[in-house]
Every structure is written in structure tokens, then in C-alpha cells.
JSON list of C-alpha atoms in Angstrom, two decimals:
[
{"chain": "A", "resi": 1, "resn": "UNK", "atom": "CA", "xyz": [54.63, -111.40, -223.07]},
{"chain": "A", "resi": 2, "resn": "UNK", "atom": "CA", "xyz": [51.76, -109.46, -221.27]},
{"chain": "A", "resi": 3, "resn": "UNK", "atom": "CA", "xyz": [48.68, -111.16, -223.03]},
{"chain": "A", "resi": 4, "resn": "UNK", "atom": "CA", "xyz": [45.92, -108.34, -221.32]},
{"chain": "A", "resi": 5, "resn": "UNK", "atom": "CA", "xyz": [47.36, -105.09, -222.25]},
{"chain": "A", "resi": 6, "resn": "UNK", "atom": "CA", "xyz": [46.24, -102.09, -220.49]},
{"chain": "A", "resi": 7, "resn": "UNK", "atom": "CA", "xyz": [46.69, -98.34, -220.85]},
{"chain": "A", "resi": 8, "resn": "UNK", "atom": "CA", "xyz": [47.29, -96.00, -220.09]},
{"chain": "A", "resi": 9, "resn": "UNK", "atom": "CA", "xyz": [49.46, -96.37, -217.75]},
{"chain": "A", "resi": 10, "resn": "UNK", "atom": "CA", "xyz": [47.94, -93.28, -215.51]},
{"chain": "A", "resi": 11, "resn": "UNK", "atom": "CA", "xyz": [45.39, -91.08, -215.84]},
{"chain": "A", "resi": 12, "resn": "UNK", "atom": "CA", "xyz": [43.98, -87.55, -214.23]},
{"chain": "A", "resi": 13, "resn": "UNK", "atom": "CA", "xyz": [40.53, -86.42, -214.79]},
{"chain": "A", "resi": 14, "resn": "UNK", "atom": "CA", "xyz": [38.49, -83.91, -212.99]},
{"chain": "A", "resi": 15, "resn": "UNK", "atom": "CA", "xyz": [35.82, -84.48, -210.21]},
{"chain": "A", "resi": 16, "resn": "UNK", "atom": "CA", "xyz": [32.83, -84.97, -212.37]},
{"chain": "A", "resi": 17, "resn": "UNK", "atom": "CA", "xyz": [34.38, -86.22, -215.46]},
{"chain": "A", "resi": 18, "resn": "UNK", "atom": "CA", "xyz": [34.14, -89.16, -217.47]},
{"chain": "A", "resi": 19, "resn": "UNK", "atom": "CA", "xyz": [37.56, -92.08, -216.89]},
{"chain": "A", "resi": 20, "resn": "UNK", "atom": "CA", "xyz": [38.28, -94.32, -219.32]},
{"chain": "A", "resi": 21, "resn": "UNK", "atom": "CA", "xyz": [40.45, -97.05, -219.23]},
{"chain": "A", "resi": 22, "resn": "UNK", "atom": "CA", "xyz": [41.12, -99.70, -222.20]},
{"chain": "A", "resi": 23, "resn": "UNK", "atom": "CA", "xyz": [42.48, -103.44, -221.95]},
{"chain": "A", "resi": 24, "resn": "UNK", "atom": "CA", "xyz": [42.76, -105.79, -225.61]},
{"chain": "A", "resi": 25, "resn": "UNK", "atom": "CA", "xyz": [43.47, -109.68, -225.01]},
{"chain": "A", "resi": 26, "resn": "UNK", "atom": "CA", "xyz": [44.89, -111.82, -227.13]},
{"chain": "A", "resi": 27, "resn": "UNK", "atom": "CA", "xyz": [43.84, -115.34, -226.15]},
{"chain": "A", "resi": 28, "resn": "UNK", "atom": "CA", "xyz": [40.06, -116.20, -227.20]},
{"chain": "A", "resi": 29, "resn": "UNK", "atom": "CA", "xyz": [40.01, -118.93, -224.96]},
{"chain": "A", "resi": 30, "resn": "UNK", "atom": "CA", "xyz": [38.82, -116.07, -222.13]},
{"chain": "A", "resi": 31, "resn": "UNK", "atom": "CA", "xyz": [35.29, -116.00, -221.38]},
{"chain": "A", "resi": 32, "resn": "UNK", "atom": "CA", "xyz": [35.45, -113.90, -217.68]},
{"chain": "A", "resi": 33, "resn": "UNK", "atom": "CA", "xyz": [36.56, -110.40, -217.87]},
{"chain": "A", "resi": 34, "resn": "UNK", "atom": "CA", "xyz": [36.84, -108.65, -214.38]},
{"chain": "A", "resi": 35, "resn": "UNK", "atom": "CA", "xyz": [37.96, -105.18, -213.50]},
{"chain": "A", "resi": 36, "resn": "UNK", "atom": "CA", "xyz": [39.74, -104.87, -209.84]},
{"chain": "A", "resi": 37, "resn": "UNK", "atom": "CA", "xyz": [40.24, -101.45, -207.83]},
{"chain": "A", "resi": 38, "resn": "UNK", "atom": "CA", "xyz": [43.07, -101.42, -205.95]},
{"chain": "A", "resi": 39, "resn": "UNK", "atom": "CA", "xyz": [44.01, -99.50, -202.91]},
{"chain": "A", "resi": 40, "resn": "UNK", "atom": "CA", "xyz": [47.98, -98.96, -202.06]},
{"chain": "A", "resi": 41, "resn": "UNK", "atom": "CA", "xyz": [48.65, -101.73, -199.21]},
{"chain": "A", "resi": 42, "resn": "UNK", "atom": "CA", "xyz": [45.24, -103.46, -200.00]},
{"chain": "A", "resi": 43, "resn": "UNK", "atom": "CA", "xyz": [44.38, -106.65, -202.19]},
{"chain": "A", "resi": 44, "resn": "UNK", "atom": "CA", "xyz": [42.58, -105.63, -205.44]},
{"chain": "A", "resi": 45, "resn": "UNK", "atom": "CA", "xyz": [38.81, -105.70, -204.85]},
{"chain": "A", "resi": 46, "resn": "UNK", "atom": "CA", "xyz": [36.18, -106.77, -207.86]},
{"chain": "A", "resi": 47, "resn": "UNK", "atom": "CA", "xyz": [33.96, -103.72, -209.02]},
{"chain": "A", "resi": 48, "resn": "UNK", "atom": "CA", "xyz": [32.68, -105.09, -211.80]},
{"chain": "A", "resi": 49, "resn": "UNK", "atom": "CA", "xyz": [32.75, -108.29, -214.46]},
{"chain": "A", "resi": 50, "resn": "UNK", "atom": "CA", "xyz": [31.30, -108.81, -218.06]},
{"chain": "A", "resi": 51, "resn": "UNK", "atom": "CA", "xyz": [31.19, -112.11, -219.95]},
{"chain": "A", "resi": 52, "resn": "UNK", "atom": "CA", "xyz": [31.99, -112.21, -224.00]},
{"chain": "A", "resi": 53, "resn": "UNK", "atom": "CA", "xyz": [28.22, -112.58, -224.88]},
{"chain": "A", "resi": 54, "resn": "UNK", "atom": "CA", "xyz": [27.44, -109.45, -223.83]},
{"chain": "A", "resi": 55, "resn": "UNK", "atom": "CA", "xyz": [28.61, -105.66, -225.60]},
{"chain": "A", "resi": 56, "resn": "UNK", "atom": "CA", "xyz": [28.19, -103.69, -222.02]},
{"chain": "A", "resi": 57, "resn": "UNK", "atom": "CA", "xyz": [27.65, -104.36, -218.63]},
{"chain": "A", "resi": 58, "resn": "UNK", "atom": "CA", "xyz": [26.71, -101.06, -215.66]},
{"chain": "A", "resi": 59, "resn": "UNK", "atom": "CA", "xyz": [26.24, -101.12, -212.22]},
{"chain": "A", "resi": 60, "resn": "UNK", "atom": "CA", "xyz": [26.10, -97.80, -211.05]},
{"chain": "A", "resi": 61, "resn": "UNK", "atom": "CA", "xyz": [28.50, -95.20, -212.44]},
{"chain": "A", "resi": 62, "resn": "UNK", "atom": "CA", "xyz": [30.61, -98.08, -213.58]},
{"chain": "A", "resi": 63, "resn": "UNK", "atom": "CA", "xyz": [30.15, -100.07, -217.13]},
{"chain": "A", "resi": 64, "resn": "UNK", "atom": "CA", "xyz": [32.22, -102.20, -219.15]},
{"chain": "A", "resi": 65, "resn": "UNK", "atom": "CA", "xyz": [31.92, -102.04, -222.90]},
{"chain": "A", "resi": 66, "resn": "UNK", "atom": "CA", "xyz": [33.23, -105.25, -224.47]},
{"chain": "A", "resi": 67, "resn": "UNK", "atom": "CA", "xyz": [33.63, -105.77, -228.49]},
{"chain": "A", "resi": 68, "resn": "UNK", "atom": "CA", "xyz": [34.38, -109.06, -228.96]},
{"chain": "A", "resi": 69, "resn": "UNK", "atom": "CA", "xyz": [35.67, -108.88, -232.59]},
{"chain": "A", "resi": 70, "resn": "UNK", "atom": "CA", "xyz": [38.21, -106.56, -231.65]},
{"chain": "A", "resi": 71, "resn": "UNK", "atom": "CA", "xyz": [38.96, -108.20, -228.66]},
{"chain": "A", "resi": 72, "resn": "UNK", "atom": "CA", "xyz": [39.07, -105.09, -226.30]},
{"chain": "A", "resi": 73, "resn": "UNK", "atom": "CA", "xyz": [37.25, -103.98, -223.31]},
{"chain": "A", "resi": 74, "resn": "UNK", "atom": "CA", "xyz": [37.07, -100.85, -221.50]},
{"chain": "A", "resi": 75, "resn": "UNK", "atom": "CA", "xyz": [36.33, -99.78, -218.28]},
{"chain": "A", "resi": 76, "resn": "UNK", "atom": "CA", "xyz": [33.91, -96.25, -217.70]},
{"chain": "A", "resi": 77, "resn": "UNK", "atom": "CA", "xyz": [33.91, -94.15, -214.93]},
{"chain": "A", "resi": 78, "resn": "UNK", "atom": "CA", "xyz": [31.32, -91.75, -214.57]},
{"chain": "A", "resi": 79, "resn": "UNK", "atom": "CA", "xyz": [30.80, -88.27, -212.63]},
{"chain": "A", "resi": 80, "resn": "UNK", "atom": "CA", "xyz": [34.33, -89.75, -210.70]},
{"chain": "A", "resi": 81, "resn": "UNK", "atom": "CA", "xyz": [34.50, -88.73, -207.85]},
{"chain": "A", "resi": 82, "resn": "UNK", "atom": "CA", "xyz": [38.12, -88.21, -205.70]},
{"chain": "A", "resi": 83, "resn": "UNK", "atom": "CA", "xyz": [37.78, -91.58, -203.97]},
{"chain": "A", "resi": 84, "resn": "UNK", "atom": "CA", "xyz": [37.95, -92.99, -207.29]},
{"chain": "A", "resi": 85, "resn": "UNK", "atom": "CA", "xyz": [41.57, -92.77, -206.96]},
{"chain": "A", "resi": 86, "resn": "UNK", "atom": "CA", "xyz": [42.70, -95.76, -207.30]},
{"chain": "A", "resi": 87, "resn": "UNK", "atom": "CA", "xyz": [44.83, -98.37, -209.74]},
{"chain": "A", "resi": 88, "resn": "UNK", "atom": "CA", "xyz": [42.80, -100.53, -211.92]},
{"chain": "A", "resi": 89, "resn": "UNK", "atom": "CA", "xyz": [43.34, -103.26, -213.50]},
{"chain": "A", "resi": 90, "resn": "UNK", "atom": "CA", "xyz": [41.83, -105.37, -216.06]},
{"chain": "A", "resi": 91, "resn": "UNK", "atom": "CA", "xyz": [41.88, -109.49, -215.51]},
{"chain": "A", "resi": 92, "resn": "UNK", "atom": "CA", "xyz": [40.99, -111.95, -217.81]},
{"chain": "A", "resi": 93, "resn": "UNK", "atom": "CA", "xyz": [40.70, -115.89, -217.29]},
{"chain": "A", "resi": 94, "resn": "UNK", "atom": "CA", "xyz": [39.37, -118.83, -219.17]},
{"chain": "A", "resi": 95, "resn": "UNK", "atom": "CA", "xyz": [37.29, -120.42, -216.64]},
{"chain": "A", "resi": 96, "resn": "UNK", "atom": "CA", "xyz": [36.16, -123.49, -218.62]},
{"chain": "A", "resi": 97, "resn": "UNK", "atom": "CA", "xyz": [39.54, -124.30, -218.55]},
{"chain": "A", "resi": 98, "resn": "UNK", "atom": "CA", "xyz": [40.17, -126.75, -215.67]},
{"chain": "A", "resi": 99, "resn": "UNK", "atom": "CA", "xyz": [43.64, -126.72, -214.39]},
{"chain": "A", "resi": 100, "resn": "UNK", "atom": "CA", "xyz": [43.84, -122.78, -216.04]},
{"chain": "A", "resi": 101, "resn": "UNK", "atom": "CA", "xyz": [41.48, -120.47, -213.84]},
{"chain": "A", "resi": 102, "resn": "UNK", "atom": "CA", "xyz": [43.88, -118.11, -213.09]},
{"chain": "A", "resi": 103, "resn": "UNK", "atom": "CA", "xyz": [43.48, -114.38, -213.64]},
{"chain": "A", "resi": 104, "resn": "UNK", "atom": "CA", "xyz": [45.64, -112.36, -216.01]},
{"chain": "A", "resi": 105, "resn": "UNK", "atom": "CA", "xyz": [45.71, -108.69, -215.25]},
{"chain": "A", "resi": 106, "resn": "UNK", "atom": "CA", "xyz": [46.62, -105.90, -217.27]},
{"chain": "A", "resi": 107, "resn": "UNK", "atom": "CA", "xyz": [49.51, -103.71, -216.37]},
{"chain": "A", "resi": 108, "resn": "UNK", "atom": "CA", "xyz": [47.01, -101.31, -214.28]},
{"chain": "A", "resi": 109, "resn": "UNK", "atom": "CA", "xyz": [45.93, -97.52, -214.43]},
{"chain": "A", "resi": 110, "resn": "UNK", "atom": "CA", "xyz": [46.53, -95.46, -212.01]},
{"chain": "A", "resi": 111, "resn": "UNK", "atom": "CA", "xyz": [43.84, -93.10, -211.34]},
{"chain": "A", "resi": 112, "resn": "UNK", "atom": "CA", "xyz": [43.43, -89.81, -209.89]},
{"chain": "A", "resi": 113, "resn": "UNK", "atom": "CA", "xyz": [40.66, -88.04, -209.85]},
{"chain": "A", "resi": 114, "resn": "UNK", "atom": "CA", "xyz": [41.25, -84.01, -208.73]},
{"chain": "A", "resi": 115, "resn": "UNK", "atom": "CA", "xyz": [38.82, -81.96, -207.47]},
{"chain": "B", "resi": 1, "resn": "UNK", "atom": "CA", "xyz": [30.47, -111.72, -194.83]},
{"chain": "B", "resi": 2, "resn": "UNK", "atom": "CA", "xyz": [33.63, -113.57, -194.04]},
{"chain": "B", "resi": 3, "resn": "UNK", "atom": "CA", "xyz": [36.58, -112.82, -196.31]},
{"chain": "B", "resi": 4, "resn": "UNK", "atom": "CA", "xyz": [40.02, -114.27, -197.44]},
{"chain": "B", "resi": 5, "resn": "UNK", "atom": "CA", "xyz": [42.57, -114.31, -194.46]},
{"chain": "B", "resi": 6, "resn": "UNK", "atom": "CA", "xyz": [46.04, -113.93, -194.60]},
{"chain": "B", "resi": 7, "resn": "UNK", "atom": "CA", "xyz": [48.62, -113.72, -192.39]},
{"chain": "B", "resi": 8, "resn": "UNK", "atom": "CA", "xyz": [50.68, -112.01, -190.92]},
{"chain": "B", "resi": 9, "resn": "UNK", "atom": "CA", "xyz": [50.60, -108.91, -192.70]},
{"chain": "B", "resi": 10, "resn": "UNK", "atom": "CA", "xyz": [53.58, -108.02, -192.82]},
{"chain": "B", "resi": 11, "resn": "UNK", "atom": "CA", "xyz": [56.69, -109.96, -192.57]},
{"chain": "B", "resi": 12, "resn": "UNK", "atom": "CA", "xyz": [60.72, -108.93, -192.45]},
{"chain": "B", "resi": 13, "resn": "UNK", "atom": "CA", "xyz": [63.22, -111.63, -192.93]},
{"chain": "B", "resi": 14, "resn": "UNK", "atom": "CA", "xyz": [66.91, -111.64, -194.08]},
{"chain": "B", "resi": 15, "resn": "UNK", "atom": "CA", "xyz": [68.62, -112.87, -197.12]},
{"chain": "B", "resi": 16, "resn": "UNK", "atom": "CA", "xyz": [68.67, -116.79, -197.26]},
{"chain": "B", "resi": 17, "resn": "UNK", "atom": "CA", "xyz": [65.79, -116.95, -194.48]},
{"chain": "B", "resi": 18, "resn": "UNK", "atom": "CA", "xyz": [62.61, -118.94, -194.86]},
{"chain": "B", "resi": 19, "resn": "UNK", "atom": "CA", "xyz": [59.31, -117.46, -194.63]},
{"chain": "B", "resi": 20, "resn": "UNK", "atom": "CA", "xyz": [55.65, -119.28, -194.64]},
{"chain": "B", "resi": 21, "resn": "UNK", "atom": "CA", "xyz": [52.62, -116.93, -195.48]},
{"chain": "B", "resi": 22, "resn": "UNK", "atom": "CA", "xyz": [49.49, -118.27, -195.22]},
{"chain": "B", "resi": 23, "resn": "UNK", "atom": "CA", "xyz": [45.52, -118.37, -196.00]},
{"chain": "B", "resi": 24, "resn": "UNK", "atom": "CA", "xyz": [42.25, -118.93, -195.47]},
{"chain": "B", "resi": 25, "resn": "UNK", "atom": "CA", "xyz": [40.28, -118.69, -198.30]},
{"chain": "B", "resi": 26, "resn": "UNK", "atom": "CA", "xyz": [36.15, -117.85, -197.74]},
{"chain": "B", "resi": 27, "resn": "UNK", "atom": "CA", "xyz": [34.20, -120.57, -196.28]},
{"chain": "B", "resi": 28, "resn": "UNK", "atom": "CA", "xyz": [32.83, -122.98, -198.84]},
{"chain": "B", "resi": 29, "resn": "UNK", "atom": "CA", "xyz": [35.50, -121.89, -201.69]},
{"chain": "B", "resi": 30, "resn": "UNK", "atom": "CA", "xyz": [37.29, -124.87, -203.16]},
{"chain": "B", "resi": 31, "resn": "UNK", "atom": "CA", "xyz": [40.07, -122.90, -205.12]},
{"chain": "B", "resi": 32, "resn": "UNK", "atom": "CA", "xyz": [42.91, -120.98, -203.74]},
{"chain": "B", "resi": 33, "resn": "UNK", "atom": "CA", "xyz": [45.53, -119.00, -206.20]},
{"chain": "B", "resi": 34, "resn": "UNK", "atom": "CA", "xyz": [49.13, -117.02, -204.71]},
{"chain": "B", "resi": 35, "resn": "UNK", "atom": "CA", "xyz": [49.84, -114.02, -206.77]},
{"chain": "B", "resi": 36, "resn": "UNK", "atom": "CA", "xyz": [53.20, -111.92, -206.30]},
{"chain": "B", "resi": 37, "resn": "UNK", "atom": "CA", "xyz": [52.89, -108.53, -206.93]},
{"chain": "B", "resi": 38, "resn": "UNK", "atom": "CA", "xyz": [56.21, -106.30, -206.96]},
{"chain": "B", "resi": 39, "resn": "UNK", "atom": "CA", "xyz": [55.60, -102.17, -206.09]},
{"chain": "B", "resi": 40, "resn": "UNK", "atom": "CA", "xyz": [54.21, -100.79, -209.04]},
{"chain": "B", "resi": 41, "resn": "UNK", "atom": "CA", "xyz": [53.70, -104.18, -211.27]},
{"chain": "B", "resi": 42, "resn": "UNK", "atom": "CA", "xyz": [50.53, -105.93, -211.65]},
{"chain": "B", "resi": 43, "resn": "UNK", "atom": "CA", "xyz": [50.04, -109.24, -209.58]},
{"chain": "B", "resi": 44, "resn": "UNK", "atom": "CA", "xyz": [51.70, -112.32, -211.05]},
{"chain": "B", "resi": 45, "resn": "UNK", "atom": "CA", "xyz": [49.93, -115.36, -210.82]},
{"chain": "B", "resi": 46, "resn": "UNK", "atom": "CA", "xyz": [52.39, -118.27, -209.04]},
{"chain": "B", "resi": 47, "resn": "UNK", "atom": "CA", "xyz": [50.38, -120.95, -207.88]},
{"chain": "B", "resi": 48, "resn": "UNK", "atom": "CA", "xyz": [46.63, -122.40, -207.39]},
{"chain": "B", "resi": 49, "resn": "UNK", "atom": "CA", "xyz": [44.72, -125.07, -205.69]},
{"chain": "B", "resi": 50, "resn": "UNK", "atom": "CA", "xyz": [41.64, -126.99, -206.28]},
{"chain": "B", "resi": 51, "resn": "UNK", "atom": "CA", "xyz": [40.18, -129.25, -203.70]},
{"chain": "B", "resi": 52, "resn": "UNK", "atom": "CA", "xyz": [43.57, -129.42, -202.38]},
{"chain": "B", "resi": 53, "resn": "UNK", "atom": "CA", "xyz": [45.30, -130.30, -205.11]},
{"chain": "B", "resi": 54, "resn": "UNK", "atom": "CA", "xyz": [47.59, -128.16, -207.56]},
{"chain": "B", "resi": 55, "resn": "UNK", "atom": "CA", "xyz": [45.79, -126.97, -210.60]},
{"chain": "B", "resi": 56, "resn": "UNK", "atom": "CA", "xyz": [47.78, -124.96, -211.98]},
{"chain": "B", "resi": 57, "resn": "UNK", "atom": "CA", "xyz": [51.85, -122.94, -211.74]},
{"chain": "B", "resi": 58, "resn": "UNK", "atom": "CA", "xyz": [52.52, -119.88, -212.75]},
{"chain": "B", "resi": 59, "resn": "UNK", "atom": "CA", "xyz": [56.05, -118.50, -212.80]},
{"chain": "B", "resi": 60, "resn": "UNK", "atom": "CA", "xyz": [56.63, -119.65, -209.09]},
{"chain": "B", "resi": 61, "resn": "UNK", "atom": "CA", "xyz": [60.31, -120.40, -208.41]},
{"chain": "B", "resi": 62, "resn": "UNK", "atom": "CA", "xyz": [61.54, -123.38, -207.18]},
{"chain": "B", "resi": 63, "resn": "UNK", "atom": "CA", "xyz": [62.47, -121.98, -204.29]},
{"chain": "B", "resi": 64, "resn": "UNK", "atom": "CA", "xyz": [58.92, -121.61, -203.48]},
{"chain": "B", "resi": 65, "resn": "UNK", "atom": "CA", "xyz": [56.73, -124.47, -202.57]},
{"chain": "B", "resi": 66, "resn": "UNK", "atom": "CA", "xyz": [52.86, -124.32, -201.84]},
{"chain": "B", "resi": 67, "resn": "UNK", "atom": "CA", "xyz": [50.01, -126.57, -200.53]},
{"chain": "B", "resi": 68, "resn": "UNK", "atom": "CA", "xyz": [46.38, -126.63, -199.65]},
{"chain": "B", "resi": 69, "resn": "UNK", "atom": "CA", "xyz": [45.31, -128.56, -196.41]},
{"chain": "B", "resi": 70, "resn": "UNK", "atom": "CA", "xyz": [42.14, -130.57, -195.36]},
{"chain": "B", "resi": 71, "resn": "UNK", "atom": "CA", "xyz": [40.84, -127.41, -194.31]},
{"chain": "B", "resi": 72, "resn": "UNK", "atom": "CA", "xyz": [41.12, -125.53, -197.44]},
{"chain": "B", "resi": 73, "resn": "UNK", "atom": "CA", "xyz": [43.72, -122.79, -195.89]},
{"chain": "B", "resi": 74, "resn": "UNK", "atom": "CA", "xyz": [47.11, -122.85, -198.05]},
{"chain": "B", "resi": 75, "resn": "UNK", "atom": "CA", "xyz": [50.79, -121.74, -197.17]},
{"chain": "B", "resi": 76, "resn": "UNK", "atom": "CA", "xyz": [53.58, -120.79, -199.17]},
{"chain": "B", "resi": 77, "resn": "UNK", "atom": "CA", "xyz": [56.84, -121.60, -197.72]},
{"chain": "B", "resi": 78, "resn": "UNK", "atom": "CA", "xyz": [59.90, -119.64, -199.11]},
{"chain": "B", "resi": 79, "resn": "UNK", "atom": "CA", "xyz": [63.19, -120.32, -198.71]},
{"chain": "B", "resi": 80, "resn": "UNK", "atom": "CA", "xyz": [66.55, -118.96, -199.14]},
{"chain": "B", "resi": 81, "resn": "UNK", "atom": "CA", "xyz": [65.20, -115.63, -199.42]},
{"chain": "B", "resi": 82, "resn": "UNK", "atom": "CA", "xyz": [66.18, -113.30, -201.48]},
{"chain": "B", "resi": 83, "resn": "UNK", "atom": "CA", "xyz": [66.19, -109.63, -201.81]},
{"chain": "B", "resi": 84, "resn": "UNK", "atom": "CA", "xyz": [64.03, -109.58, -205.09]},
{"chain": "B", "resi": 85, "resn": "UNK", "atom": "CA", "xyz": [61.36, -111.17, -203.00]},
{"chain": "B", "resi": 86, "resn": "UNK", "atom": "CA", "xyz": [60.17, -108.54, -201.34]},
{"chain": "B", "resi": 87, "resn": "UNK", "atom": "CA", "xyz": [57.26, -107.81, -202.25]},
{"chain": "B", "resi": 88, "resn": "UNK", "atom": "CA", "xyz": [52.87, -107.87, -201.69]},
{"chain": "B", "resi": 89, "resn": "UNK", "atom": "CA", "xyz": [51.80, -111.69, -201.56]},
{"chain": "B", "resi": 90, "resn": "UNK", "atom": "CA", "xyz": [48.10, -112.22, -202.34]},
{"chain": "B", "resi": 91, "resn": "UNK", "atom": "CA", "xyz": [46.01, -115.04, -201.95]},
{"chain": "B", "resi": 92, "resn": "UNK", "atom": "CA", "xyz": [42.02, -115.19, -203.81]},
{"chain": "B", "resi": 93, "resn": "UNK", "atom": "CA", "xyz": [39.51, -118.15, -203.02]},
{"chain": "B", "resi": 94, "resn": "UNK", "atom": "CA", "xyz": [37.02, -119.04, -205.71]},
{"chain": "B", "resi": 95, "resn": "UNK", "atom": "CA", "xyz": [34.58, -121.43, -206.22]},
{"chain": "B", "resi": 96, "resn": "UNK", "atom": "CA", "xyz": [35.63, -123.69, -208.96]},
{"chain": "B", "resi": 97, "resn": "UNK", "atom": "CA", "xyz": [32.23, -124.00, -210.75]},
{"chain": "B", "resi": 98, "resn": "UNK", "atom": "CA", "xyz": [32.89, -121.00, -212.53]},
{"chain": "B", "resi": 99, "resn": "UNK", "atom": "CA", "xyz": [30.36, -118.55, -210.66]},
{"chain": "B", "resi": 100, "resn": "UNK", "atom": "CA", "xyz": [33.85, -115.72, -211.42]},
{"chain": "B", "resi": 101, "resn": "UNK", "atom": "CA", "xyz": [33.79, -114.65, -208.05]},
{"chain": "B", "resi": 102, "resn": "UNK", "atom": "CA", "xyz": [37.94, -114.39, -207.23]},
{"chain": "B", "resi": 103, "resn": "UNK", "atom": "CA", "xyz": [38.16, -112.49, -203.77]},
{"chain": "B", "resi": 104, "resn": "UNK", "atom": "CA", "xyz": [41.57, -111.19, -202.91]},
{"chain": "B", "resi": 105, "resn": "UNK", "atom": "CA", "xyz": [42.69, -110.98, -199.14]},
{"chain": "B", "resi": 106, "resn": "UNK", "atom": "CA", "xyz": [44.35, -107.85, -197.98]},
{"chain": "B", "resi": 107, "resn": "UNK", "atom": "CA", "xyz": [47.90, -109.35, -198.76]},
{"chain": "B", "resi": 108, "resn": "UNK", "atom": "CA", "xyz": [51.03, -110.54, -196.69]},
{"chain": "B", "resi": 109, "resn": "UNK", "atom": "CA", "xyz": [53.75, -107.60, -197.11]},
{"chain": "B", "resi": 110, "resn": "UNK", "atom": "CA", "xyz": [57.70, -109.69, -197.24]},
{"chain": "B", "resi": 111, "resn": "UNK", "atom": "CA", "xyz": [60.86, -107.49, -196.79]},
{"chain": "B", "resi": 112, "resn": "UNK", "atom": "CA", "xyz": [63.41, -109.10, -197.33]},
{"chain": "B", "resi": 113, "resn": "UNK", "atom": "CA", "xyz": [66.70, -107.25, -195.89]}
]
């Protein structure tokens, strides 16, 4: 049972455009929500992380909007550029619980962004 | 800055073989988790280590067996190979005290032929 579900599955927007990718949890006991970029052959890399008491997060053209009601979180690309290509995937992890730290990703997006 | 080791990078062993992967996790980082991640599928947790000790097992098979040394570097030693195994290994160092900052190393890649 995947407990972060992701989608879509892939995704092809145009240089300059806006990517969106959506993840919903179903276990309230996360309080960490990452997003990882990941490069074929390399280990997913954090680009950017949001906690459930806040609605959005940005660093650069990259922000997370989080409704914690709904329990969903999406990731925003903006003005993406072709080395945006990429898969993503959302994590999620309950952190203040010891012995249970691990991540759970979502099934991943791949990316590609054409010029 | 110093990042999470692992080694080798790539590894080719036959059916029934044993393999040992193994990391360093960033200097000062107490936690140490093993994810498996098959071509195309997102990475599946297996094991993790705090202060040396197992905190928590994912779906790691039995075959599999992990530990974390005085040092903080852990290995995972596989045996009796098999050809489903093949796949990206990935190791991630943490700090426990929450601070959320999981960094992945670049992966060990296992054929298994």
C-alpha cells in the first residue's frame, strides 16, 4: 500500500512554463515533507522541505504548497528550465517518531522540460 | 562539505554470491538508513541505524543483514544473491534530533548475473 501517492507519473512542459507535481499522504503522524530531484545513476538530492504548520514554503523558483486538511502537497516549478529534467519525488516521515524516521517517497515524476 | 560515501559504485556478482556495500554517512550524523531502489520504482526503505543500533526495518529480506560500526559507517552484507537484486542501493545519514536533513550518497549499483 503506497501511503505518499504521487502523480503524475510523467510530465512535459515547455522551457518557461509552470510544473506541477502533486503528492496526498495518508498517515497524520508526518510532520517533515521533503521533495528530492533525482538524476538517472545519482542518489536523490533535497531541493526543498515544508513542515505541516506552514501552507507554502519558496526558495527560488521552487515552492511547496501544503493544505493540511486535505492532506496533499504539491511541488511548483517555475520558468523550468531544461535542466529541470529530472524525477521527483515526494517523501514524507514522522520524525518525532523514534525508531520510525524513515522517509516514504511517492512513486516519482518524471520531468522533462523541452525547449 | 563532506558528503555520504558509498562504495564501490558499482558491483557485478552471480546468482547465490555474497556482496557487502558499504557507507559513510557525513561527519557528525548519528543515523544511517539503506534504501533499495529497482529501475524505475521509487527507493524502498530496508534498514536504519541510530547511534549504532537498529532503529528501525523496512521490507529488508532475511537474506540481508546490516550494521553500524563505532565509526558510524554501515555495511549491508547480501547473500545468496539473487537476480531480483539487482538494483541502485542508497544509503542517507541524518542527524537524529530531527533538524530533516536526510542526505543521500550517490548509490552502490548491484548486477546480479
Amino acid at each position: 500500500q503506497q501511503q505518499v501517492k504521487q502523480s503524475p507519473q510523467s510530465l512535459i512542459v515547455q522551457k518557461g512554463g509552470i510544473s506541477i507535481i502533486n503528492c496526498a499522504y495518508e498517515n497524520t503522524a508526518f510532520d517533515y515533507f521533503p521533495w528530492y530531484q533525482q538524476f538517472p545513476g545519482k542518489g536523490p538530492a533535497l531541493l526543498i522541505a515544508i513542515r505541516p504548520d506552514v501552507s507554502e514554503k519558496k526558495e527560488g523558483r521552487f515552492t511547496i504548497s501544503f493544505n493540511k486538511s486535505a492532506k496533499q502537497f504539491s511541488l511548483h516549478i517555475m520558468d523550468s528550465q531544461p535542466g529541470d529534467s529530472a524525477t521527483y519525488f515526494c517523501a514524507a516521515v514522522s520524525e518525532s517518531n523514534f525508531g520510525n524516521e524513515k522517509l516514504t517517497f511517492g512513486t516519482g515524476t518524471r520531468l522533462t522540460i523541452i525547449p | 562539505a563532506a558528503g555520504v560515501i558509498q562504495s564501490p559504485r558499482h558491483l557485478i556478482k552471480e546468482k547465490r554470491e555474497t556482496a557487502t556495500l558499504k557507507c559513510y554517512p557525513i561527519p557528525r550524523h548519528d543515523t544511517v538508513y539503506w534504501y533499495q531502489q529497482g529501475p524505475g520504482q521509487d527507493p524502498q526503505f530496508l534498514i536504519s541505524f541510530y547511534e549504532k543500533m537498529q532503529s528501525d526495518k523496512g521490507s529488508i529480506p532475511d537474506r540481508f543483514s546490516a550494521q553500524q560500526f563505532s565509526d558510524y559507517h554501515s555495511e549491508l552484507n547480501m547473500s545468496s544473491l539473487e537476480l531480483g537484486d539487482s538494483a541502485l542501493y542508497f544509503c542517507a545519514s541524518s542527524l537524529y534530533s530531527g533538524a530533516g536533513g536526510y542526505t543521500f550518497g550517490s548509490g552502490t549499483r548491484l548486477t546480479v548475473v
